[in-house]
Structure formats: structure tokens, C-alpha cells
C-alpha positions as semicolon CSV with decimal commas, in nm:
position;residue;x (nm);y (nm);z (nm)
1;K;-4,095;-6,975;-6,469
2;Q;-3,781;-6,926;-6,263
3;M;-3,876;-7,207;-6,023
4;D;-3,957;-7,437;-6,314
5;D;-3,626;-7,352;-6,480
6;A;-3,451;-7,427;-6,149
7;G;-3,602;-7,778;-6,151
8;I;-3,851;-7,727;-5,868
9;K;-4,107;-8,002;-5,920
10;Y;-4,409;-7,853;-5,738
11;I;-4,463;-7,486;-5,814
12;P;-4,658;-7,308;-5,538
13;S;-4,948;-7,081;-5,625
14;N;-5,199;-6,871;-5,431
15;A;-4,930;-6,794;-5,173
16;F;-4,987;-6,417;-5,201
17;S;-5,270;-6,212;-5,058
18;Y;-5,350;-5,844;-5,101
19;Y;-5,484;-5,833;-4,744
20;D;-5,516;-6,172;-4,572
21;Q;-5,595;-6,532;-4,663
22;V;-5,917;-6,539;-4,461
23;L;-6,051;-6,244;-4,662
24;D;-5,938;-6,424;-4,980
25;T;-6,139;-6,733;-4,880
26;T;-6,436;-6,517;-4,780
27;T;-6,441;-6,353;-5,123
28;M;-6,390;-6,688;-5,300
29;L;-6,707;-6,809;-5,124
30;G;-6,892;-6,489;-5,213
31;A;-6,964;-6,435;-4,843
32;V;-7,007;-6,059;-4,876
33;P;-7,231;-5,894;-4,615
34;P;-7,524;-5,703;-4,767
35;R;-7,398;-5,362;-4,645
36;Y;-7,131;-5,368;-4,920
37;N;-7,398;-5,367;-5,196
38;W;-7,220;-5,634;-5,397
39;N;-7,445;-5,773;-5,670
40;C;-7,273;-6,101;-5,755
41;G;-7,013;-6,161;-6,022
42;E;-6,639;-6,152;-5,966
43;I;-6,543;-5,955;-5,655
44;G;-6,317;-5,666;-5,751
45;F;-6,060;-5,475;-5,550
46;D;-6,318;-5,206;-5,465
47;V;-6,536;-5,449;-5,265
48;Y;-6,236;-5,651;-5,140
49;F;-6,064;-5,349;-4,982
50;L;-6,391;-5,198;-4,864
51;M;-6,450;-5,517;-4,664
52;A;-6,096;-5,490;-4,522
53;R;-6,056;-5,118;-4,466
54;R;-6,391;-4,928;-4,476
55;N;-6,481;-4,592;-4,623
56;A;-6,669;-4,288;-4,493
57;Y;-7,005;-4,465;-4,533
58;V;-6,948;-4,837;-4,470
59;P;-6,751;-4,994;-4,183
60;A;-6,489;-5,262;-4,241
61;M;-6,542;-5,619;-4,129
62;E;-6,417;-5,706;-3,781
63;K;-6,057;-5,819;-3,734
64;T;-5,934;-6,062;-3,469
65;K;-5,599;-6,195;-3,348
66;C;-5,470;-6,529;-3,471
67;F;-5,401;-6,734;-3,158
68;D;-5,149;-6,541;-2,941
69;T;-4,977;-6,351;-3,222
70;N;-4,998;-5,991;-3,338
71;Y;-5,129;-6,111;-3,676
72;R;-5,489;-6,004;-3,732
73;Y;-5,729;-6,137;-3,991
74;I;-6,078;-6,050;-4,117
75;V;-6,363;-6,233;-3,940
76;P;-6,615;-6,361;-4,197
77;E;-6,977;-6,263;-4,134
78;L;-7,165;-6,581;-4,217
79;G;-7,540;-6,582;-4,187
80;S;-7,865;-6,651;-4,364
81;D;-7,849;-6,317;-4,549
82;V;-7,519;-6,409;-4,720
83;K;-7,559;-6,567;-5,061
84;F;-7,264;-6,795;-5,127
85;S;-7,121;-6,820;-5,477
86;Y;-6,788;-6,878;-5,644
87;A;-6,706;-6,509;-5,657
88;S;-6,327;-6,493;-5,671
89;H;-6,126;-6,714;-5,904
90;K;-5,793;-6,602;-5,752
91;V;-5,691;-6,957;-5,653
92;V;-5,737;-7,098;-6,002
93;D;-5,613;-6,786;-6,182
94;E;-5,290;-6,790;-5,984
95;Y;-5,251;-7,163;-6,039
96;K;-5,293;-7,118;-6,415
97;E;-5,051;-6,826;-6,407
98;A;-4,792;-7,035;-6,221
99;K;-4,845;-7,333;-6,451
100;V;-4,817;-7,130;-6,770
101;G;-4,539;-6,859;-6,673
102;V;-7,923;-7,539;-5,660
103;E;-8,103;-7,370;-5,431
104;K;-8,206;-7,649;-5,197
105;S;-8,233;-7,612;-4,823
106;F;-7,867;-7,678;-4,753
107;S;-7,704;-7,600;-4,422
108;L;-7,448;-7,320;-4,410
109;I;-7,159;-7,568;-4,428
110;D;-7,316;-7,748;-4,727
111;K;-7,344;-7,417;-4,915
112;I;-6,976;-7,348;-4,848
113;L;-6,880;-7,702;-4,952
114;L;-7,059;-7,654;-5,287
115;V;-6,829;-7,362;-5,361
116;Y;-6,520;-7,560;-5,252
117;R;-6,625;-7,842;-5,489
118;E;-6,642;-7,592;-5,776
119;V;-6,296;-7,459;-5,689
120;M;-6,146;-7,809;-5,672
121;A;-6,313;-7,913;-6,000
122;E;-6,171;-7,606;-6,174
123;L;-5,826;-7,668;-6,026
124;K;-5,837;-8,033;-6,145
125;A;-5,948;-7,924;-6,492
126;A;-5,658;-7,676;-6,497
127;G;-5,417;-7,963;-6,421
128;A;-5,356;-7,928;-6,046
129;T;-5,243;-8,249;-5,879
130;W;-5,203;-8,125;-5,520
131;I;-5,431;-7,920;-5,293
132;Q;-5,344;-7,803;-4,943
133;F;-5,607;-7,710;-4,683
134;D;-5,480;-7,476;-4,411
135;E;-5,711;-7,516;-4,112
136;P;-5,561;-7,375;-3,790
137;N;-5,844;-7,514;-3,576
138;L;-5,720;-7,867;-3,640
139;V;-5,424;-7,806;-3,407
140;K;-5,663;-7,758;-3,113
141;D;-5,847;-8,013;-2,904
142;L;-6,186;-8,028;-3,075
143;N;-6,511;-8,111;-2,903
144;A;-6,735;-8,382;-3,049
145;H;-6,950;-8,132;-3,245
146;Q;-6,646;-7,964;-3,405
147;L;-6,487;-8,298;-3,488
148;Q;-6,813;-8,416;-3,645
149;A;-6,830;-8,093;-3,854
150;F;-6,477;-8,146;-3,991
151;T;-6,550;-8,514;-4,059
152;H;-6,868;-8,416;-4,246
153;A;-6,684;-8,150;-4,448
154;Y;-6,394;-8,369;-4,555
155;T;-6,623;-8,666;-4,626
156;A;-6,839;-8,440;-4,846
157;L;-6,530;-8,319;-5,032
158;E;-6,378;-8,667;-5,067
159;S;-6,532;-8,741;-5,408
160;S;-6,412;-8,403;-5,537
161;L;-6,060;-8,491;-5,425
162;S;-6,051;-8,806;-5,639
163;G;-5,735;-8,793;-5,847
164;L;-5,582;-8,519;-5,635
165;N;-5,322;-8,543;-5,362
166;F;-5,401;-8,323;-5,064
167;L;-5,251;-8,200;-4,740
168;I;-5,444;-8,092;-4,434
């Protein structure tokens, strides 16, 4: 509301994380390892912080350094035992807050892209006109396989981006 009142044209949203943005994306995709006994639905703080911190019975997910910095982030555990679903609506909820004051044999990347399409559709329906993708790997020299994977991903998302401006 304060930014809008100050005349700022594009109000940012989803700029806050309770732990880190990689964990936020992991929970949005519903990529919860089975050891956390999550049974679908919206991921709450109990599962979110259990994944980040651990308790006496369940270990936390691994953390790794971001490039050569002291910043550490959660490493997603992606595998065939993870059932992807749109499990955290944080992105859209925060956008709305800022604005107002198939089970085929898909590859792992295709399953993730299905969730991203849902997120983008809900953002468009909520009135978003811009989406920004933060992908640190794009600053590196990519091999042919990695470049092909990014090309596939963005091509698959292209139709979902219709009517939206986006930054990569």
C-alpha cells in the first residue's frame, strides 16, 4: 500500500522467505521427501521448517553453498519417490496480498513444468503482468545437455507466458 501510494508502478511480491528461496520453490512444487510423512495438501510451517532444520527423529535436508559465498541453501531431493504437486501457494498469495494491500509418464522436468504452469496460470488470473525467473545456472557456461534442458523448459512454458512479460 505504501509503495502504491508512493507511485511505484510495479509492486514486488514474493521477495520474502522464511528460510530460503530454494526451499520455497521446493515446497511450491510439493517436492517433499517421503521421510517427512507429508500427505499432500498445502505445506505448513511444521513440514517447511522440519525440512530446513530437523527434529530429534528426522534429519534436515542437505544445505550447500551458493557459488563462492557464505550463503547456504537447501538442496532439493528430486527422485522418482517424490510426488510433485502445487503444494504451496505462497507466490500467488503474496502477489494477491501486494495487489490488494495427469498421471502420464512424464519426465522429472515435465512434472515440474506442470506445476510451474499452474502457478503462472493462477498468477495471470490474479492479474499479474510480470514474472521473473531467477536461475543462477544461466550465468555459467552450460554444456549442450544443460542448454537443451533450459531450452526445453522455457519452450514448454512459452504458451503459459502468453500475455505476461517476463525476465530471466
